């Protein structure tokens, strides 16, 4: 996977100026009297400095870091901010990332749906709306697959830098 690993870099250092945020998105179809967390989409955002680099991590679970922890992160540099794909907290001995296997399976699902829509009777007759849906599903599939491969490459690079 040299294509993915060329863009991914590793940073190490001490966590400073840690700022944790939580974004919650509510399903608009959720009944108003139901307060269960199943209907919420939570994104945990951690912003901190690692050396002289601004770092931002967005995960489905909170990062296990504190100010002063020794951290190694792998990810992408986007617009002057380092986007974390995987990390290892050397102080707490924790390695974590998003689940690339689930993303890969999601990509396969969306690809299968896309191919199913393309083979539908309406699409074969030349209707453009099913083709538009198929192209949209295919775009989602390719993005999820690309993201899964990026996370997998980041984990391999992280394991290589730890060894």
Short mmCIF file of C-alpha atoms in Angstrom, two decimals:
data_model
loop_
_atom_site.label_atom_id
_atom_site.label_comp_id
_atom_site.label_asym_id
_atom_site.label_seq_id
_atom_site.Cartn_x
_atom_site.Cartn_y
_atom_site.Cartn_z
CA UNK A 1 0.00 0.00 0.00
CA UNK A 2 2.67 2.56 -0.84
CA UNK A 3 0.07 4.95 -2.27
CA UNK A 4 -1.56 5.38 1.14
CA UNK A 5 1.55 5.30 3.30
CA UNK A 6 3.22 8.14 1.36
CA UNK A 7 0.59 10.64 2.54
CA UNK A 8 0.53 9.34 6.12
CA UNK A 9 3.10 10.67 8.55
CA UNK A 10 3.97 9.99 12.18
CA UNK A 11 4.40 12.52 14.97
CA UNK A 12 5.60 11.94 18.51
CA UNK A 13 5.76 14.19 21.52
CA UNK A 14 4.11 15.38 24.68
CA UNK A 15 0.44 16.38 24.70
CA UNK A 16 -0.06 20.07 25.55
CA UNK A 17 -3.11 22.35 25.60
CA UNK A 18 -5.62 19.50 25.41
CA UNK A 19 -9.17 20.56 24.56
CA UNK A 20 -11.89 17.89 24.33
CA UNK A 21 -15.21 18.59 22.61
CA UNK A 22 -18.31 16.52 21.98
CA UNK A 23 -20.58 16.89 18.97
CA UNK A 24 -23.98 15.24 19.13
CA UNK A 25 -26.30 14.85 16.18
CA UNK A 26 -29.89 13.89 16.86
CA UNK A 27 -31.89 11.73 14.48
CA UNK A 28 -34.79 13.97 13.36
CA UNK A 29 -37.09 10.92 13.20
CA UNK A 30 -36.53 10.12 16.87
CA UNK A 31 -39.65 10.39 19.04
CA UNK A 32 -39.42 13.47 21.30
CA UNK A 33 -40.26 11.50 24.47
CA UNK A 34 -37.45 8.96 23.89
CA UNK A 35 -34.20 9.97 25.61
CA UNK A 36 -32.12 6.90 24.77
CA UNK A 37 -28.64 7.50 23.38
CA UNK A 38 -29.26 5.10 20.48
CA UNK A 39 -30.66 7.98 18.46
CA UNK A 40 -27.60 10.18 18.95
CA UNK A 41 -24.48 10.26 16.83
CA UNK A 42 -21.57 11.30 19.00
CA UNK A 43 -18.24 12.52 17.68
CA UNK A 44 -15.48 13.14 20.19
CA UNK A 45 -13.01 15.80 19.08
CA UNK A 46 -9.65 16.24 20.79
CA UNK A 47 -7.51 19.23 19.88
CA UNK A 48 -4.02 19.55 21.27
CA UNK A 49 -0.43 20.50 20.52
CA UNK A 50 2.16 17.81 19.92
CA UNK A 51 5.50 19.57 19.75
CA UNK A 52 4.93 22.59 17.50
CA UNK A 53 2.15 20.90 15.49
CA UNK A 54 -1.59 21.51 15.98
CA UNK A 55 -3.35 18.15 16.15
CA UNK A 56 -7.04 17.28 15.80
CA UNK A 57 -8.58 13.85 16.34
CA UNK A 58 -12.20 12.90 15.62
CA UNK A 59 -13.29 9.50 16.90
CA UNK A 60 -16.51 7.73 17.89
CA UNK A 61 -15.07 7.20 21.38
CA UNK A 62 -13.07 9.66 23.48
CA UNK A 63 -9.29 9.55 23.13
CA UNK A 64 -7.49 8.20 26.19
CA UNK A 65 -5.05 11.09 26.61
CA UNK A 66 -4.24 13.79 29.14
CA UNK A 67 -1.93 16.79 29.18
CA UNK A 68 1.63 15.57 29.63
CA UNK A 69 1.12 12.12 28.05
CA UNK A 70 3.73 10.84 25.61
CA UNK A 71 1.89 10.23 22.36
CA UNK A 72 2.68 8.89 18.88
CA UNK A 73 0.09 9.65 16.22
CA UNK A 74 -0.19 8.74 12.55
CA UNK A 75 -2.34 10.65 10.15
CA UNK A 76 -2.58 13.31 7.48
CA UNK A 77 -1.57 16.96 7.41
CA UNK A 78 -4.58 18.95 6.21
CA UNK A 79 -4.50 22.74 5.96
CA UNK A 80 -1.85 23.11 8.67
CA UNK A 81 -3.68 20.84 11.13
CA UNK A 82 -2.65 17.23 11.65
CA UNK A 83 -5.64 14.83 11.37
CA UNK A 84 -5.15 11.72 13.51
CA UNK A 85 -6.03 8.32 12.05
CA UNK A 86 -4.42 6.16 14.77
CA UNK A 87 -2.54 6.83 17.99
CA UNK A 88 -0.50 5.19 20.70
CA UNK A 89 -0.44 6.67 24.18
CA UNK A 90 2.92 5.51 25.53
CA UNK A 91 2.19 6.85 29.02
CA UNK A 92 -1.02 4.82 29.39
CA UNK A 93 0.07 2.01 27.02
CA UNK A 94 -3.02 2.33 24.77
CA UNK A 95 -3.22 2.03 20.97
CA UNK A 96 -6.43 3.04 19.22
CA UNK A 97 -8.04 4.00 15.91
CA UNK A 98 -11.37 3.84 14.17
CA UNK A 99 -12.40 0.34 13.12
CA UNK A 100 -11.14 -0.07 9.54
CA UNK A 101 -12.81 -3.49 9.22
CA UNK A 102 -16.28 -2.02 9.78
CA UNK A 103 -15.53 0.73 7.25
CA UNK A 104 -14.40 -1.89 4.74
CA UNK A 105 -17.53 -3.96 5.26
CA UNK A 106 -19.65 -0.81 4.92
CA UNK A 107 -17.88 -0.05 1.64
CA UNK A 108 -18.68 -3.53 0.35
CA UNK A 109 -22.32 -3.12 1.39
CA UNK A 110 -22.69 0.22 -0.42
CA UNK A 111 -20.94 -1.20 -3.47
CA UNK A 112 -23.34 -4.15 -3.51
CA UNK A 113 -26.34 -1.82 -3.21
CA UNK A 114 -24.96 0.31 -6.03
CA UNK A 115 -24.51 -2.69 -8.30
CA UNK A 116 -28.00 -3.91 -7.40
CA UNK A 117 -29.52 -0.56 -8.32
CA UNK A 118 -27.55 -0.49 -11.59
CA UNK A 119 -28.96 -3.92 -12.47
CA UNK A 120 -32.53 -2.92 -11.65
CA UNK A 121 -35.14 -2.92 -14.38
CA UNK A 122 -35.51 0.88 -14.33
CA UNK A 123 -31.76 1.47 -14.70
CA UNK A 124 -31.52 -1.06 -17.51
CA UNK A 125 -34.38 0.72 -19.32
CA UNK A 126 -32.39 3.97 -19.21
CA UNK A 127 -33.99 5.85 -16.30
CA UNK A 128 -31.50 8.34 -14.92
CA UNK A 129 -32.69 8.53 -11.27
CA UNK A 130 -31.63 4.95 -10.40
CA UNK A 131 -28.30 5.64 -12.10
CA UNK A 132 -27.89 8.77 -9.99
CA UNK A 133 -28.58 6.76 -6.83
CA UNK A 134 -26.15 4.05 -7.95
CA UNK A 135 -23.41 6.59 -8.59
CA UNK A 136 -24.05 8.17 -5.17
CA UNK A 137 -23.86 4.80 -3.43
CA UNK A 138 -20.70 3.98 -5.35
CA UNK A 139 -19.16 7.28 -4.24
CA UNK A 140 -19.92 6.47 -0.61
CA UNK A 141 -18.46 2.98 -1.09
CA UNK A 142 -15.23 4.31 -2.56
CA UNK A 143 -14.86 6.93 0.19
CA UNK A 144 -15.44 4.34 2.94
CA UNK A 145 -13.00 1.93 1.30
CA UNK A 146 -10.39 4.67 0.91
CA UNK A 147 -10.83 5.71 4.55
CA UNK A 148 -10.52 2.06 5.69
CA UNK A 149 -7.29 1.64 3.73
CA UNK A 150 -5.92 4.90 5.15
CA UNK A 151 -6.62 3.78 8.72
CA UNK A 152 -5.09 0.36 8.05
CA UNK A 153 -1.95 1.97 6.60
CA UNK A 154 -1.79 4.35 9.57
CA UNK A 155 -1.96 1.42 12.00
CA UNK A 156 0.82 -0.41 10.13
CA UNK A 157 2.97 2.71 10.16
CA UNK A 158 2.26 3.19 13.86
CA UNK A 159 3.24 -0.42 14.60
CA UNK A 160 6.41 0.04 12.55
CA UNK A 161 7.39 3.18 14.48
CA UNK A 162 6.74 1.49 17.84
CA UNK A 163 8.85 -1.60 17.10
#
